[in-house]
Tab-separated table of C-alpha atoms in Angstrom:
chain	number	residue	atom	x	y	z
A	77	UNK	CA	-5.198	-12.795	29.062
A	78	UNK	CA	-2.787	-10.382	27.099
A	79	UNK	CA	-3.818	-7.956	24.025
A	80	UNK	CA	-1.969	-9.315	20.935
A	81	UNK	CA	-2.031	-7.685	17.301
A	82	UNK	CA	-2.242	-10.001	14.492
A	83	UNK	CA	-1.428	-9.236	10.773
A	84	UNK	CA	-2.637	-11.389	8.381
A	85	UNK	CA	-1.047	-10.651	5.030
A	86	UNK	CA	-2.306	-13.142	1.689
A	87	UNK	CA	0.076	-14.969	-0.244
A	88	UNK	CA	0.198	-14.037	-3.685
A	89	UNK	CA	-3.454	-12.404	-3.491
A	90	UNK	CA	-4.590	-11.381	-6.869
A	91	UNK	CA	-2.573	-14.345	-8.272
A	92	UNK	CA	-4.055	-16.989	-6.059
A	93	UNK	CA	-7.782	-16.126	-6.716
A	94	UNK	CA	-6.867	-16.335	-10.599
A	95	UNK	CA	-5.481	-19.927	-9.668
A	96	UNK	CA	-8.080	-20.820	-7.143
A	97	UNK	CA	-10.578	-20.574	-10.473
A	98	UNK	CA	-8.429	-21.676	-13.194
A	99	UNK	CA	-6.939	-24.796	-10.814
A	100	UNK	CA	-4.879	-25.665	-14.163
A	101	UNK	CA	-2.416	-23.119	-13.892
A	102	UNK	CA	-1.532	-24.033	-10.419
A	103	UNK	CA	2.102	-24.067	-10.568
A	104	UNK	CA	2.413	-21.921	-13.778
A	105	UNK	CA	4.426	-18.337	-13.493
A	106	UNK	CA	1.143	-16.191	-13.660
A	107	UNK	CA	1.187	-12.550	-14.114
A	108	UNK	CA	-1.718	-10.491	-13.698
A	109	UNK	CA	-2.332	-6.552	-14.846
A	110	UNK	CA	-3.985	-4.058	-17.112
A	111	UNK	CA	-5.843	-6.292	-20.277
A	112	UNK	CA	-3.876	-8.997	-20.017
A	113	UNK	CA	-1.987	-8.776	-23.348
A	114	UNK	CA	2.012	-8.129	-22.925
A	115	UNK	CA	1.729	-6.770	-26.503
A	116	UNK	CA	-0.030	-3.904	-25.302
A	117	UNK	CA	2.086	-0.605	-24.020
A	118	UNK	CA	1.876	1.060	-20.602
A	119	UNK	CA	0.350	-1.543	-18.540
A	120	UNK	CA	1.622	-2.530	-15.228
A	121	UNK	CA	1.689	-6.087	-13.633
A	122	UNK	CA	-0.234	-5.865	-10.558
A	123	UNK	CA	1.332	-9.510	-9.146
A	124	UNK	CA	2.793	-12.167	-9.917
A	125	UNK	CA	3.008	-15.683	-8.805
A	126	UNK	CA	5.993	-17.310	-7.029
A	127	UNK	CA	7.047	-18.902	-10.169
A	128	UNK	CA	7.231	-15.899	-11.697
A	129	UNK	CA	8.401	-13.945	-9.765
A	130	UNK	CA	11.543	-16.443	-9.721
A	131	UNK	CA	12.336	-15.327	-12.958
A	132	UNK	CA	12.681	-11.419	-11.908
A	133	UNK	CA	8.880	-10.413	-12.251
A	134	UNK	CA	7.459	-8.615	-9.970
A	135	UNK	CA	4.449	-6.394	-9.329
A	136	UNK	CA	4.647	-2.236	-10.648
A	137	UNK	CA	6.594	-3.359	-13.425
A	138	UNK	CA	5.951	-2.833	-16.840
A	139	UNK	CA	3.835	-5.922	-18.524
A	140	UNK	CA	6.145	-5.624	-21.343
A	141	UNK	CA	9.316	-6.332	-19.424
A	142	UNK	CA	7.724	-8.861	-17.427
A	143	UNK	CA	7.083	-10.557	-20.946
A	144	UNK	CA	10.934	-9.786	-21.729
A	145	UNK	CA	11.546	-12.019	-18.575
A	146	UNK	CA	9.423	-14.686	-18.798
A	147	UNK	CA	7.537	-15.321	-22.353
A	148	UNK	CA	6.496	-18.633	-21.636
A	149	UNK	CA	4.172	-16.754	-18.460
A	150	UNK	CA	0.037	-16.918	-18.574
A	151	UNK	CA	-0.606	-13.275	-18.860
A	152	UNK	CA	-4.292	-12.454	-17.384
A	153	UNK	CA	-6.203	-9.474	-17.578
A	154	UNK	CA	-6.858	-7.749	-13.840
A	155	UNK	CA	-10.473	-8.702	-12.158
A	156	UNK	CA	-10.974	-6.160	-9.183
A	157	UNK	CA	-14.544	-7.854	-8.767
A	158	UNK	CA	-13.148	-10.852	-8.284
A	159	UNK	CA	-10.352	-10.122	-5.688
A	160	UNK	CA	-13.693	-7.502	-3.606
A	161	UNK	CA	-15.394	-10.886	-3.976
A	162	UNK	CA	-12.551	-13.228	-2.527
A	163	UNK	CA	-10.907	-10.660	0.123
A	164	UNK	CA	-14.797	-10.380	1.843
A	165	UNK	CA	-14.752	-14.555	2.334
A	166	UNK	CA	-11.423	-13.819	4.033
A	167	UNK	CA	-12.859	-11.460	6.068
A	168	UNK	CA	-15.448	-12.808	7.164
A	169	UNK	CA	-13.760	-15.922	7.963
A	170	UNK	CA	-11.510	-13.669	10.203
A	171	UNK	CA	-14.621	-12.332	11.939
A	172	UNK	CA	-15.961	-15.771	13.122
A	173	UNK	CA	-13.438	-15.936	15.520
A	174	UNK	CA	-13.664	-13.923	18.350
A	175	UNK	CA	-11.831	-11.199	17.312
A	176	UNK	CA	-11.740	-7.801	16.315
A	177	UNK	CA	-10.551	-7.451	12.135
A	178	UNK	CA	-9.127	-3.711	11.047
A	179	UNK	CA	-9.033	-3.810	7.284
A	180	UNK	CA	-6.535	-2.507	5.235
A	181	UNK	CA	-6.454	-3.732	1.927
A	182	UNK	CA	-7.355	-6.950	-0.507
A	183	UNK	CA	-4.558	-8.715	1.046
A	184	UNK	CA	-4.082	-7.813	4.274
A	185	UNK	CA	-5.682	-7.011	7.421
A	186	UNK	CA	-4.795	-6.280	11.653
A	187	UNK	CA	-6.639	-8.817	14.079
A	188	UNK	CA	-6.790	-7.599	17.764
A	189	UNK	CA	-7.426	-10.646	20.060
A	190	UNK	CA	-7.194	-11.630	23.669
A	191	UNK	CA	-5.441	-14.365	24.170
A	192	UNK	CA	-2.832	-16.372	26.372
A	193	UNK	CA	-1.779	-18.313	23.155
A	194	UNK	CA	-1.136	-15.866	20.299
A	195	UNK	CA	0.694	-18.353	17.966
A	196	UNK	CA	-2.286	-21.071	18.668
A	197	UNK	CA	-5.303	-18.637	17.534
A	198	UNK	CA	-2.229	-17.441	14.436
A	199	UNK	CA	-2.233	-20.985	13.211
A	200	UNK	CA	-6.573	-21.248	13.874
A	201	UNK	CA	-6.708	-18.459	11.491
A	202	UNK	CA	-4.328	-19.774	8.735
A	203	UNK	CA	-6.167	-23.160	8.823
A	204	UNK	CA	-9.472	-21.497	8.178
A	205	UNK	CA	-8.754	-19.115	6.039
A	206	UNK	CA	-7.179	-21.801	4.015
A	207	UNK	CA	-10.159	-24.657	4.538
A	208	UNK	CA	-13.134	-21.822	3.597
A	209	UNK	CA	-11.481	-19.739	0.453
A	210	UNK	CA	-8.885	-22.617	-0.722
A	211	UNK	CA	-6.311	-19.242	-0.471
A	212	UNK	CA	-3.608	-18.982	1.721
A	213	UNK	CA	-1.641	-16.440	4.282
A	214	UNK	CA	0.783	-16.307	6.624
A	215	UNK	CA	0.376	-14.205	10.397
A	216	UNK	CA	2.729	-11.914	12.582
A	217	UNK	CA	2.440	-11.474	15.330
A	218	UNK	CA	3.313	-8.427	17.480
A	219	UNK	CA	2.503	-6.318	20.465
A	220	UNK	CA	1.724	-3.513	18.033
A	221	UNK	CA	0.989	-2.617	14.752
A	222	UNK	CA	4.479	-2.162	13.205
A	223	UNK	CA	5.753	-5.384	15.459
A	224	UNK	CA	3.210	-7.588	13.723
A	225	UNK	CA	3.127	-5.918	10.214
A	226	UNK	CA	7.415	-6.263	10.627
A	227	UNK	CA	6.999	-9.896	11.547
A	228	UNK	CA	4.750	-11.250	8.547
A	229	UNK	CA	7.722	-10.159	6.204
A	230	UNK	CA	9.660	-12.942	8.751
A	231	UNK	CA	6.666	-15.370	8.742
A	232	UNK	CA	7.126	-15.695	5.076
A	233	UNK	CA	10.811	-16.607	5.200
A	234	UNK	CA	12.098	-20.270	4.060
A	235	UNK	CA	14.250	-19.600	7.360
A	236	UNK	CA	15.144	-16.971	9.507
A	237	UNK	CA	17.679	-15.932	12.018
A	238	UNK	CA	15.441	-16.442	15.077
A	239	UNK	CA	12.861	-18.710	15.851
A	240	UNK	CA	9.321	-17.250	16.009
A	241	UNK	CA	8.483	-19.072	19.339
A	242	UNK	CA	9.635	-21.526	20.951
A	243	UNK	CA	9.761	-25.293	19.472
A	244	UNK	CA	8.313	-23.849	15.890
A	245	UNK	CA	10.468	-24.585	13.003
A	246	UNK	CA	11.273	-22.670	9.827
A	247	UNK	CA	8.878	-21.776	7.007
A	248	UNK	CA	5.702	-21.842	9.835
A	249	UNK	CA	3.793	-19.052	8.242
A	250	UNK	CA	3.813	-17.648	11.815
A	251	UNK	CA	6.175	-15.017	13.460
A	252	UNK	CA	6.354	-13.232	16.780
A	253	UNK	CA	8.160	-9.901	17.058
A	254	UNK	CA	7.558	-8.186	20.405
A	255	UNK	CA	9.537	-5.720	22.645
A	256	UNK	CA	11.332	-9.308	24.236
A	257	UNK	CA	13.288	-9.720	21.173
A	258	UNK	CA	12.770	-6.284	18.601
A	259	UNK	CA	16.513	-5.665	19.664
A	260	UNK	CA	17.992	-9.299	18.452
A	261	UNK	CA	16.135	-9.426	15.209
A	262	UNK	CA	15.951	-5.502	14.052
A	263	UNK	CA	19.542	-3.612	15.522
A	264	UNK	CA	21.700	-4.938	13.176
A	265	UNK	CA	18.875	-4.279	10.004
A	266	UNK	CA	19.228	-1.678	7.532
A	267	UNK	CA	16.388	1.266	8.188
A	268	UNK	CA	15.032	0.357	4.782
A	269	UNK	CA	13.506	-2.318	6.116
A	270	UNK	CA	11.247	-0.827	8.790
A	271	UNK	CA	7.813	-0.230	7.883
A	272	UNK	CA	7.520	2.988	5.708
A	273	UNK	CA	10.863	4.051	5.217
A	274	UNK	CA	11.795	4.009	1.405
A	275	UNK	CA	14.735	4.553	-0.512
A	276	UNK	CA	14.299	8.083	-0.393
A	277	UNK	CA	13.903	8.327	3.295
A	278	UNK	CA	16.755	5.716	3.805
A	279	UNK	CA	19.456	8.355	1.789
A	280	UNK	CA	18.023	11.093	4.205
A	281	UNK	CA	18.855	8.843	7.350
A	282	UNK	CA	22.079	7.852	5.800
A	283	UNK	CA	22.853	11.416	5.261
A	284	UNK	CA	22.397	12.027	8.958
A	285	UNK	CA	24.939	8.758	9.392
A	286	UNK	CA	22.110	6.699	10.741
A	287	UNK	CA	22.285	3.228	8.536
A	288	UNK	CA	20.521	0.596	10.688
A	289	UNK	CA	17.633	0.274	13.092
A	290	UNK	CA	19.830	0.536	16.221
A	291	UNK	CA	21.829	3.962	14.736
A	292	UNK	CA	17.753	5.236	14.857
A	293	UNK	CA	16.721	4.259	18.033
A	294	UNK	CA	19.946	5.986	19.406
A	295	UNK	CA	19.884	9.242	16.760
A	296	UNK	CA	19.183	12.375	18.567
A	297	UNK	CA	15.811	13.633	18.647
A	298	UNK	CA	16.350	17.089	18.275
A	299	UNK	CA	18.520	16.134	14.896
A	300	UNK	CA	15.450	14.342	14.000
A	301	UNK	CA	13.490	16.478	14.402
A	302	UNK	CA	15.144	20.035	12.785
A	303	UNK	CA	15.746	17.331	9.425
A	304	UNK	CA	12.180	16.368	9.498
A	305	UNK	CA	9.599	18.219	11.162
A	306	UNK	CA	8.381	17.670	14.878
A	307	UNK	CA	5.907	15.540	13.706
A	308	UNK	CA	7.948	13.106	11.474
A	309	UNK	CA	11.137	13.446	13.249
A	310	UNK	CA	9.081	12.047	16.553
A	311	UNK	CA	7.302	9.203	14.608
A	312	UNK	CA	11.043	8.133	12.794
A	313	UNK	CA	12.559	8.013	16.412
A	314	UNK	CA	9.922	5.770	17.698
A	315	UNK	CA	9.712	3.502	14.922
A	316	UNK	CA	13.620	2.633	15.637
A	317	UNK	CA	12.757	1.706	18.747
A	318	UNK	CA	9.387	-0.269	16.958
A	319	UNK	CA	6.928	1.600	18.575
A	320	UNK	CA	3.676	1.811	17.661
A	321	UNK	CA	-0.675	1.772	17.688
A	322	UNK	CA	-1.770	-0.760	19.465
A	323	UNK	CA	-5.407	-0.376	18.871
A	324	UNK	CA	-7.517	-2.273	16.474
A	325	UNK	CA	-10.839	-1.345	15.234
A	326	UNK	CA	-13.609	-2.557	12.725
A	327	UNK	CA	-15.050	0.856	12.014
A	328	UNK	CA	-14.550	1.499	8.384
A	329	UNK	CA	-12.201	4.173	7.471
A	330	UNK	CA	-13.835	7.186	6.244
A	331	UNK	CA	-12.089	8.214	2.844
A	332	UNK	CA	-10.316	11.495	3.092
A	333	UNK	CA	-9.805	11.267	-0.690
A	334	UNK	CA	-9.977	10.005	-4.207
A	335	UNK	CA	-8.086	10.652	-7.222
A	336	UNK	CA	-8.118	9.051	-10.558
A	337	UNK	CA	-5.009	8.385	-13.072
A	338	UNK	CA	-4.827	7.324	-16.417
A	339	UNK	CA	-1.420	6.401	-18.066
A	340	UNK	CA	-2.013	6.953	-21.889
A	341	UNK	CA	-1.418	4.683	-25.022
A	342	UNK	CA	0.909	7.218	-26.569
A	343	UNK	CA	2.389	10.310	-24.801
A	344	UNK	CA	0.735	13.475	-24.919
A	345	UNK	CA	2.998	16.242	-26.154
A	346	UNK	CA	0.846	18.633	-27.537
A	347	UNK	CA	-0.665	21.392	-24.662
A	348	UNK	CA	-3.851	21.558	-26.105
A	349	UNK	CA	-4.584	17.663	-25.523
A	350	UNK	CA	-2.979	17.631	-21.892
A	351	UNK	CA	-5.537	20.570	-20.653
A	352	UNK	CA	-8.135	18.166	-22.552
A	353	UNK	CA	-7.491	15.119	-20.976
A	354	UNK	CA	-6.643	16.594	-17.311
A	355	UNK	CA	-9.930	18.635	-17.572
A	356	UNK	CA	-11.741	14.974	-18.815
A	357	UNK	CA	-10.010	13.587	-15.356
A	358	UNK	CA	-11.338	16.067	-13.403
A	359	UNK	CA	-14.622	16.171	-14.025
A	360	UNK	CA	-14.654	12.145	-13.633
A	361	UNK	CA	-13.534	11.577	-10.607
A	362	UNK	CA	-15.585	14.797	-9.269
A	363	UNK	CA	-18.794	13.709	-10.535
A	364	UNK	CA	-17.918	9.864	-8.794
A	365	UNK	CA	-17.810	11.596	-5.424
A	366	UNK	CA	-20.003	14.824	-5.506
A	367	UNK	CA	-22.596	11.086	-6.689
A	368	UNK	CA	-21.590	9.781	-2.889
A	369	UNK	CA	-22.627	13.230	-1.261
A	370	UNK	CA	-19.306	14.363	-0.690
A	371	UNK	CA	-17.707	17.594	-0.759
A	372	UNK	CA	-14.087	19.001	-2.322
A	373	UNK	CA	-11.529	20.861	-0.328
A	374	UNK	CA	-8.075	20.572	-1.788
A	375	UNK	CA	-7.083	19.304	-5.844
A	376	UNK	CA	-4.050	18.113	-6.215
A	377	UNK	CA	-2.619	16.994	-9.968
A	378	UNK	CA	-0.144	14.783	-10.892
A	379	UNK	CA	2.210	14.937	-13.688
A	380	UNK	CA	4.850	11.824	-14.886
A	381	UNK	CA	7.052	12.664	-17.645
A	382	UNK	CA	8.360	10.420	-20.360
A	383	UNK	CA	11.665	10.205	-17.931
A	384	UNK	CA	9.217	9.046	-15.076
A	385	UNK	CA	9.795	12.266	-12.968
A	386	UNK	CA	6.179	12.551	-11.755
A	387	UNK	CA	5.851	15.643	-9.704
A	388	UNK	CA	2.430	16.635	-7.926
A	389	UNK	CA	1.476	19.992	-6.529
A	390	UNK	CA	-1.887	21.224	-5.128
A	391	UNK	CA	-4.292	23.706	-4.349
A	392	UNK	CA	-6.412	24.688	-1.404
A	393	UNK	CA	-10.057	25.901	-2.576
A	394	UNK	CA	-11.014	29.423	-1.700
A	395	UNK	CA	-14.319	27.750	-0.651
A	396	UNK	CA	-15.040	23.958	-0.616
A	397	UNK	CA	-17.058	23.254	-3.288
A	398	UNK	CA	-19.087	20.252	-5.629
A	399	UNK	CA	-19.138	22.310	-8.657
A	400	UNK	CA	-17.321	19.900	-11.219
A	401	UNK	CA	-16.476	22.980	-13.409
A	402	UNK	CA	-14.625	24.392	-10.245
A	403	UNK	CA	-12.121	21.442	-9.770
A	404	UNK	CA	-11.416	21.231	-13.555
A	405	UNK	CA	-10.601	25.167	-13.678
A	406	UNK	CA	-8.567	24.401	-10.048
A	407	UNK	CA	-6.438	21.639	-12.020
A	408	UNK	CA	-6.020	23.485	-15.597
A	409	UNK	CA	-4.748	26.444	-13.017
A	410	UNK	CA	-2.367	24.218	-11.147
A	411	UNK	CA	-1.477	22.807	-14.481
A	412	UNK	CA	-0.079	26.429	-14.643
A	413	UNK	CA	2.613	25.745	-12.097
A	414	UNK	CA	4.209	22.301	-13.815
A	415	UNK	CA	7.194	23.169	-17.076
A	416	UNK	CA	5.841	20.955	-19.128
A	417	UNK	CA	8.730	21.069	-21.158
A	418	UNK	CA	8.533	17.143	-22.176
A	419	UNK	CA	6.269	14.936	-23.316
A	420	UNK	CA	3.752	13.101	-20.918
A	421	UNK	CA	3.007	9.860	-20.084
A	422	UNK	CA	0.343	9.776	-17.195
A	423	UNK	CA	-1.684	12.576	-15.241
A	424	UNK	CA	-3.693	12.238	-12.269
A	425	UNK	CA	-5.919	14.313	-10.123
A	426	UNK	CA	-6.674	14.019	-6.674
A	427	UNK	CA	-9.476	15.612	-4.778
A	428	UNK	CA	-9.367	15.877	-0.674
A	429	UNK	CA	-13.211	15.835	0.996
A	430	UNK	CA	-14.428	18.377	3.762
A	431	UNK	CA	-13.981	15.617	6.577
A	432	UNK	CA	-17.601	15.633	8.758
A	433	UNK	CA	-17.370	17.355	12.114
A	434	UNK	CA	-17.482	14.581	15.121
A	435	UNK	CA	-21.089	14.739	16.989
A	436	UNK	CA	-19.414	15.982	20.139
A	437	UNK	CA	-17.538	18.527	18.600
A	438	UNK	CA	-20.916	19.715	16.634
A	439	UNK	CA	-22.707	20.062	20.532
């Protein structure tokens, strides 16, 4: 039997669970974030259903201009207990199958399995999934990680250029995308469409005249690589070619970090009540992790302007610390370093942990 990666990706995640327990609005545009009242300023929609999203919603969007698009919407206030709640029955459901689940989100999640019948065990897994939580998800399949995670995007096509396997239809939920056929689906593709390339990234390729997937594959490394870095100038050439990890594991991830953000009701202008509410931030999301034994090596503070330029710099501590008092003088002094020469909208603060020291490497 071969090694296959699986990506399991939920349709319409936070927006199904609200429908699975309010069956009524099945159907409805729904659209989910912040309190749930469009009246309110700077809240974001964190999804939206299909129906809404027909009419130009979508999620990161202010809930205001979602309202602008569709008034007639059910607007409902986010739940994160709700969606912990419904991602660990899909979990779990993944898990009593023979195979090993890497999580990565709510929504989504890599399954590592051996098996002579990928697409078989791909539709096993929908069909549970959707007979234990009533919610629903579609699977690609790939021979690594940015195969499979490239192929759900296909899996939830109405129709698609290729088949995903042999005698399957369109609109299966399902989607193979291996080395056999990464050429005939991806050359002709814009890079924006591989897996972590955004817009930004995209003009930087385009400035280098490389436009599609088959322009990166063929771009010269060392070109790459003096634009980019060694390290990101390797990992851009290989994901032309769709190369990637191929191993799965259910270990949790050990956070390297946590930051907390607050967009506010009306802009902060005045310096005084910026250094207030940055040093309020600070102190928050310190205490929260110093509480889970954890210790600070690196703040970081973010800054988005009334224009939306949000621009983040950060400091390395002299000595890591869990003195709150220590990371809120860190951020008022990298505060220091930002013109704040507009009024502000949102302001963040991120704190990086002293990562423990692998047993072997302690012997």
């Amino acid at each position: 039997m071969s090694w296959w990666l699986l990506h399991v990706d939920m349709d319409q995640f936070i927006a199904a669970v609200e429908i699975r327990r309010r069956p009524e609005l099945r159907g409805l545009p729904v659209v989910v974030g912040g309190s749930g009242d469009p009246t309110q300023p700077r809240q974001v929609v964190a999804t939206a259903s299909y129906e809404a999203r027909s009419f130009g919603v979508h999620s990161g969007m202010p809930v205001r201009a979602a309202y602008k698009k569709c008034p007639d919407a059910v607007f409902l206030p986010t739940d994160p207990a709700a969606y912990d709640a419904a991602s660990a029955e899909v979990m779990d459901t993944l898990r009593s199958f023979p195979v090993v689940v890497e999580v990565w989100g709510w929504d989504e999640c890599f399954v590592g399995a051996e098996t002579d019948d990928p697409e078989s065990l791909a539709a096993e897994l929908r069909a549970a999934v959707g007979s234990r939580t009533g919610l629903t998800c579609c699977v690609g399949i790939g021979d690594n990680k940015t195969r499979a995670k490239l192929a759900t995007g296909f899996a939830k096509e109405e129709r698609s250029h290729a088949e995903p396997f042999e005698g399957a239809g369109p609109a299966t939920g399902i989607y193979r995308l291996t080395a056999a056929n990464w050429r005939e689906v991806m050359d002709h593709r814009p890079v924006r469409d591989l897996w972590g390339i955004g817009p930004r990234m995209e003009r930087n390729l385009n400035e280098l005249a490389v436009t599609t997937v088959a322009e990166l594959a063929a771009a010269d490394l060392d070109v790459l690589k003096k634009r980019f870095g060694p390290k990101m100038g390797t990992w851009y050439a290989a994901l032309g070619r769709g190369l990637g990890d191929t191993e799965v594991t259910d270990v949790p991830r050990e956070p390297v970090s946590r930051s907390h953000e607050e967009t506010f009701p009306e802009d902060l202008a005045d310096r005084a009540g910026v250094e207030r509410e940055l040093r309020r931030i600070a102190l928050e999301v310190t205490r929260e992790v110093v509480a889970e034994g954890r210790t600070i090596q690196r703040v970081s503070v973010k800054v988005r302007f009334i224009n939306f330029y949000t621009p983040i710099k950060s400091r390395k501590l002299k000595s890591p610390t869990q003195d709150p008092d220590v990371i809120a003088t860190t951020a008022l002094s990298i505060l220091e370093k930002f013109d704040l020469n507009r009024p502000i909208r949102l302001l963040g603060v991120r704190v990086e942990f002293v990562q423990p020291v692998p047993e072997r490497a302690a012997e």
